[in-house]
GROMACS .gro file of C-alpha atoms in nm:
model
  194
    1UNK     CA    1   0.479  -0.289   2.125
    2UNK     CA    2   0.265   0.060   2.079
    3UNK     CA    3   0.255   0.229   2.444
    4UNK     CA    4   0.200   0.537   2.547
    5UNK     CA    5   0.085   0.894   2.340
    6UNK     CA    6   0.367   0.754   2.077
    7UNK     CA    7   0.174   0.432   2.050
    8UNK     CA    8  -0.184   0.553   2.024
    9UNK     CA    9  -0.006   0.793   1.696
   10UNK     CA   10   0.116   0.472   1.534
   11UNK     CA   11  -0.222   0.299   1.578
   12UNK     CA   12  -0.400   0.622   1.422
   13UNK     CA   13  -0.107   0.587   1.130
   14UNK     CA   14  -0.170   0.205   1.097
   15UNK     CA   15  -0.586   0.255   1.082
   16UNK     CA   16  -0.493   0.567   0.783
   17UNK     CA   17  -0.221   0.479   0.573
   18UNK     CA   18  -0.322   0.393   0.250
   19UNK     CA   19  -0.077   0.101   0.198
   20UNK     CA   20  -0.218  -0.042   0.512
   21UNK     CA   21  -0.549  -0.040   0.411
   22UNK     CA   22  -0.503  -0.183   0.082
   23UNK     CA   23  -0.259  -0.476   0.266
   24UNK     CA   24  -0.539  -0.536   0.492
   25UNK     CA   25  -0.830  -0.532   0.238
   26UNK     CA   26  -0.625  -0.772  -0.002
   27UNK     CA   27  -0.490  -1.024   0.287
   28UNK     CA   28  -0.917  -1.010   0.394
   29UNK     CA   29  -0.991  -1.126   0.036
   30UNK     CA   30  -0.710  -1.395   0.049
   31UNK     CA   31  -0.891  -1.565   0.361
   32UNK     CA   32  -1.136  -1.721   0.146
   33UNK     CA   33  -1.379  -1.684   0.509
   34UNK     CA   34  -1.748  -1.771   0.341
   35UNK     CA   35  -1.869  -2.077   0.573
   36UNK     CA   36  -1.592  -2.040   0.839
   37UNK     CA   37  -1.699  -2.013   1.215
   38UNK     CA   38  -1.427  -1.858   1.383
   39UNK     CA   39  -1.141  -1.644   1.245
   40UNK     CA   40  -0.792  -1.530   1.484
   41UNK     CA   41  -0.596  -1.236   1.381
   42UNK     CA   42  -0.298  -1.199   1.545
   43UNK     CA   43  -0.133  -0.871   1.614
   44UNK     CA   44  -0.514  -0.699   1.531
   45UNK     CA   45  -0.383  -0.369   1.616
   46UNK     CA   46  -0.652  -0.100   1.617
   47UNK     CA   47  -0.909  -0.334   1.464
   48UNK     CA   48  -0.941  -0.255   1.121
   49UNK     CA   49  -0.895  -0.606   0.966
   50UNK     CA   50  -1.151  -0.728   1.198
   51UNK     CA   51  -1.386  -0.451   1.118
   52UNK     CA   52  -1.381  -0.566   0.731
   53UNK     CA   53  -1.402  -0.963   0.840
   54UNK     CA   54  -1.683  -0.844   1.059
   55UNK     CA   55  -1.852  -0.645   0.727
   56UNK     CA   56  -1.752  -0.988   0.517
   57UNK     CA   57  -1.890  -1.251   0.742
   58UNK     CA   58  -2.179  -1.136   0.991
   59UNK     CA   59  -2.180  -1.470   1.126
   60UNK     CA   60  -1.837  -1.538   1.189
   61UNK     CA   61  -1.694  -1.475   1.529
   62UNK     CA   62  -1.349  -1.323   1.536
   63UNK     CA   63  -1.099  -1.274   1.800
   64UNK     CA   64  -0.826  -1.012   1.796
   65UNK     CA   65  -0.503  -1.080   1.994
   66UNK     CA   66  -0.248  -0.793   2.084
   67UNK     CA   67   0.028  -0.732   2.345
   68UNK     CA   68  -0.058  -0.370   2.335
   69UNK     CA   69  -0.284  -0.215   2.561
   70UNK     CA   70  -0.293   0.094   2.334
   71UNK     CA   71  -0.416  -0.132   2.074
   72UNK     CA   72  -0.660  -0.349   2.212
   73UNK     CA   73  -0.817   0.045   2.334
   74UNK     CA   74  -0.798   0.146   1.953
   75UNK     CA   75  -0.941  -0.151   1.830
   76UNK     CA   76  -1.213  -0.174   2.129
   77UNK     CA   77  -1.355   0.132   2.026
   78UNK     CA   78  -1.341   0.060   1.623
   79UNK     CA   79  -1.533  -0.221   1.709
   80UNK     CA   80  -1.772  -0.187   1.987
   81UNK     CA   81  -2.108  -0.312   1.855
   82UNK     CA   82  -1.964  -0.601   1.743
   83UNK     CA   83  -1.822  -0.671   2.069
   84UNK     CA   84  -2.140  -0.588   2.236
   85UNK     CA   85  -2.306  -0.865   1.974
   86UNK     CA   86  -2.047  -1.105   2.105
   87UNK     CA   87  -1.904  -1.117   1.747
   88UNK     CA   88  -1.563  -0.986   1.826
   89UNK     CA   89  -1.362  -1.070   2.133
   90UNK     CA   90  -1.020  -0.885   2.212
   91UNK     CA   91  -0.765  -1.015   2.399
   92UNK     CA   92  -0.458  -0.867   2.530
   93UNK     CA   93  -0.189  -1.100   2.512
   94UNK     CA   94  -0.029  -1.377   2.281
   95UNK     CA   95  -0.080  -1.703   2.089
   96UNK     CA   96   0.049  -1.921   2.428
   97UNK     CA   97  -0.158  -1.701   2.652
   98UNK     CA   98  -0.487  -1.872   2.459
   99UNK     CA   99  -0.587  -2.216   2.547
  100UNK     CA  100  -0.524  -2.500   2.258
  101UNK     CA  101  -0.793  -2.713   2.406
  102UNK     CA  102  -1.065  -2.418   2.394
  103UNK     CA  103  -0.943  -2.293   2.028
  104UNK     CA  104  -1.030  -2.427   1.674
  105UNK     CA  105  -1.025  -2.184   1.468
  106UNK     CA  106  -1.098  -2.230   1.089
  107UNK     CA  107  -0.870  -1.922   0.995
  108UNK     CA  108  -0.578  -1.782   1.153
  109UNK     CA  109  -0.389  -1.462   0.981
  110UNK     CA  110  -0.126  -1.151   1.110
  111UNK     CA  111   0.022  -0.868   0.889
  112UNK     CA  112   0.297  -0.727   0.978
  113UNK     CA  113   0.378  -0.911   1.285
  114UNK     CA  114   0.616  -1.156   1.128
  115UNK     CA  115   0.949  -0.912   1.117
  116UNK     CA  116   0.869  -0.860   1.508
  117UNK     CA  117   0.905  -1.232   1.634
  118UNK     CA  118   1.182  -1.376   1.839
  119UNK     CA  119   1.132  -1.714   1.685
  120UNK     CA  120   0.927  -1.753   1.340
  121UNK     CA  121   0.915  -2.088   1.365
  122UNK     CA  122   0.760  -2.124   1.744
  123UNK     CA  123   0.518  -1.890   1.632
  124UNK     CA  124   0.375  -2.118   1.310
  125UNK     CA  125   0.424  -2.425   1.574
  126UNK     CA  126   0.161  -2.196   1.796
  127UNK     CA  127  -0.081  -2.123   1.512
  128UNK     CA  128  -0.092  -2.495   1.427
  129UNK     CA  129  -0.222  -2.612   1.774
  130UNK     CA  130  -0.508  -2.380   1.763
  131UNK     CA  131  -0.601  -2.412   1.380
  132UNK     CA  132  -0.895  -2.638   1.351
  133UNK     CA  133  -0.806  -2.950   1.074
  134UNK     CA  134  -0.780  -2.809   0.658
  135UNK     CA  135  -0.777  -2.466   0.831
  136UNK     CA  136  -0.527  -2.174   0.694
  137UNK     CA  137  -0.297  -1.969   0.846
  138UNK     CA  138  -0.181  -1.641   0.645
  139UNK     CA  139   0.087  -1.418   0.697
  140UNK     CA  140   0.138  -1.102   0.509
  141UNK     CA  141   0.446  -0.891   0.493
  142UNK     CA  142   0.569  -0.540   0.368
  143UNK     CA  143   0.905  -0.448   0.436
  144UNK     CA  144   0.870  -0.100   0.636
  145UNK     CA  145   1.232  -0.016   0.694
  146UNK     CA  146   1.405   0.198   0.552
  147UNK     CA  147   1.485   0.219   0.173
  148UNK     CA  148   1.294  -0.131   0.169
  149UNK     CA  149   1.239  -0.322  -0.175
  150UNK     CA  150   1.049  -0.592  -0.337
  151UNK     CA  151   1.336  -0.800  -0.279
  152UNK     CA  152   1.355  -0.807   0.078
  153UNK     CA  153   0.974  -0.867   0.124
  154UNK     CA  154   1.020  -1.228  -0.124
  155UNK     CA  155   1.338  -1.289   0.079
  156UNK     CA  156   1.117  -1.280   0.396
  157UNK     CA  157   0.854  -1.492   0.183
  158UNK     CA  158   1.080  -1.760   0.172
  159UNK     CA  159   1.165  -1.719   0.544
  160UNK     CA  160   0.824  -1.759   0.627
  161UNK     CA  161   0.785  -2.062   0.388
  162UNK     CA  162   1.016  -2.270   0.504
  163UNK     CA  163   0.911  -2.176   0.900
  164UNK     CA  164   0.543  -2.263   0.780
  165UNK     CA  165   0.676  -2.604   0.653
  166UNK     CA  166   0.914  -2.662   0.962
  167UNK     CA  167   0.593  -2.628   1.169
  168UNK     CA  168   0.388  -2.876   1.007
  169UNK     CA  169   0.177  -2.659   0.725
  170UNK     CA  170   0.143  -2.761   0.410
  171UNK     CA  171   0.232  -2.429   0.225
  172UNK     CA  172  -0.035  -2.361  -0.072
  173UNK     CA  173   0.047  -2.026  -0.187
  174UNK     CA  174   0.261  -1.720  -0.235
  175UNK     CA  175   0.128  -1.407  -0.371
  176UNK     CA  176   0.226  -1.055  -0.413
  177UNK     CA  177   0.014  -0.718  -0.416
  178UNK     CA  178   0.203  -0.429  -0.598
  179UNK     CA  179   0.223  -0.132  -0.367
  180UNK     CA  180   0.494   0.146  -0.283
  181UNK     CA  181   0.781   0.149  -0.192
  182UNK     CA  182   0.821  -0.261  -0.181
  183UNK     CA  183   0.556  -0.546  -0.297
  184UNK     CA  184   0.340  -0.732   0.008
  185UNK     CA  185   0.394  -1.093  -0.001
  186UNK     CA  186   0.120  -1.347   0.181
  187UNK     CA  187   0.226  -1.680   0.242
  188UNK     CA  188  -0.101  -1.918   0.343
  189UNK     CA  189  -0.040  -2.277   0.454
  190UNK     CA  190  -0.272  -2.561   0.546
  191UNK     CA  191  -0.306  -2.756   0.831
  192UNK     CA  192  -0.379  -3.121   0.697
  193UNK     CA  193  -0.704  -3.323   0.816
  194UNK     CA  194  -0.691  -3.589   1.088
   0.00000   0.00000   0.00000
C-alpha cells in the first residue's frame, strides 16, 4: 500500500512508465465497455485507467477503489472534472467495504493487484457478488520482480484461471501483450445470466 513521500513517487512512476501505460491502454481495449453503464476498477491507483475509460465511454460511470490514501489523492486530482460531473467516484477502501446489494456493475477489472492478495480466490468470490449477470471481470498481470519472465506471468495466468473458475466465472479468455522484460497476461471471465 503506497503511503507517504515514497508512495506518492511510485504513483508518479505507475502514471509514467511506459509499460504501464501500454498495460493499461491494452487491458482498456480488452473491456469491450461500448453500451455498459457502470465499470469498477480495482486497485485504480492514480487514475489513469479511469481517465482512458472516462475518454472511451462519456456515459459510463466508473468507480475507482484503493486502500491508499496517496492514491485515491493522485487519482482525485487526474480526474477531477469527471468527478465533479459525477462520472467518476473514488473510494478508499476494498471490494467488502462496497455494498453487494447497491453494486451491479457490468465490468469489473484490476492490473497489477493480483500478486498483492492474501487470498486470490476470496477476491474473484468478491468480484462475483457485485458483477451484474453476463458481466466480465479482467485481471491483468506483469511480473515486476526481479529478473521476471514470460514464464512466470503464464504461470500466474493459470493461477488466476483456476481462482476465476473456483469462484464461479466462466473463464473466456487468456491473452498476452508482448512488452519488456516479461509478457502481460489478462485473464477475463464471465459471470453467467440468471
Amino acid at each position: 500500500m503506497p503511503v507517504g513521500a515514497a508512495g506518492y513517487l511510485a504513483g508518479l512512476i505507475m502514471a509514467n512508465r511506459p509499460s504501464n501505460l501500454s498495460r493499461i491502454r491494452w487491458t482498456v481495449g480488452l473491456l469491450q465497455i461500448d453500451g455498459c453503464k457502470r465499470i469498477l476498477e480495482v486497485g485504480c491507483g492514480p487514475g489513469i485507467a479511469l481517465k482512458t475509460c472516462a475518454k472511451k465511454s462519456p456515459s459510463c460511470l466508473l468507480t475507482g477503489l484503493d486502500h491508499s490514501d496517496v492514491m485515491i489523492r493522485q487519482a482525485g486530482r487526474r480526474l477531477k472534472s469527471e468527478t465533479d460531473r459525477g462520472k467518476v467516484q473514488l473510494i478508499k477502501g476494498e471490494l467488502s467495504d462496497l455494498n453487494p446489494d447497491e453494486c451491479s456493475f457490468d465490468r469489473i477489472f484490476s492490473i497489477n493487484v493480483v500478486q498483492f492478495l492474501p487470498d486470490t480466490e476470496r477476491f474473484f468470490i468478491e468480484q462475483r457478488e457485485r458483477l451484474a449477470d453476463g458481466g466480465l471481470v479482467l485481471t491483468t498481470y506483469q511480473p515486476r520482480h526481479k529478473n521476471p519472465t514470460s514464464a512466470d506471468a503464464r504461470q500466474m495466468g493459470r493461477r488466476i484461471e483456476q481462482a476465476m473458475t473456483n469462484a464461479g466465472f466462466s473463464v473466456l479468455s487468456s491473452r498476452e501483450l508482448d512488452l519488456k522484460p516479461a509478457i502481460s497476461i489478462c485473464i477475463t471471465g464471465r459471470k453467467a445470466r440468471a
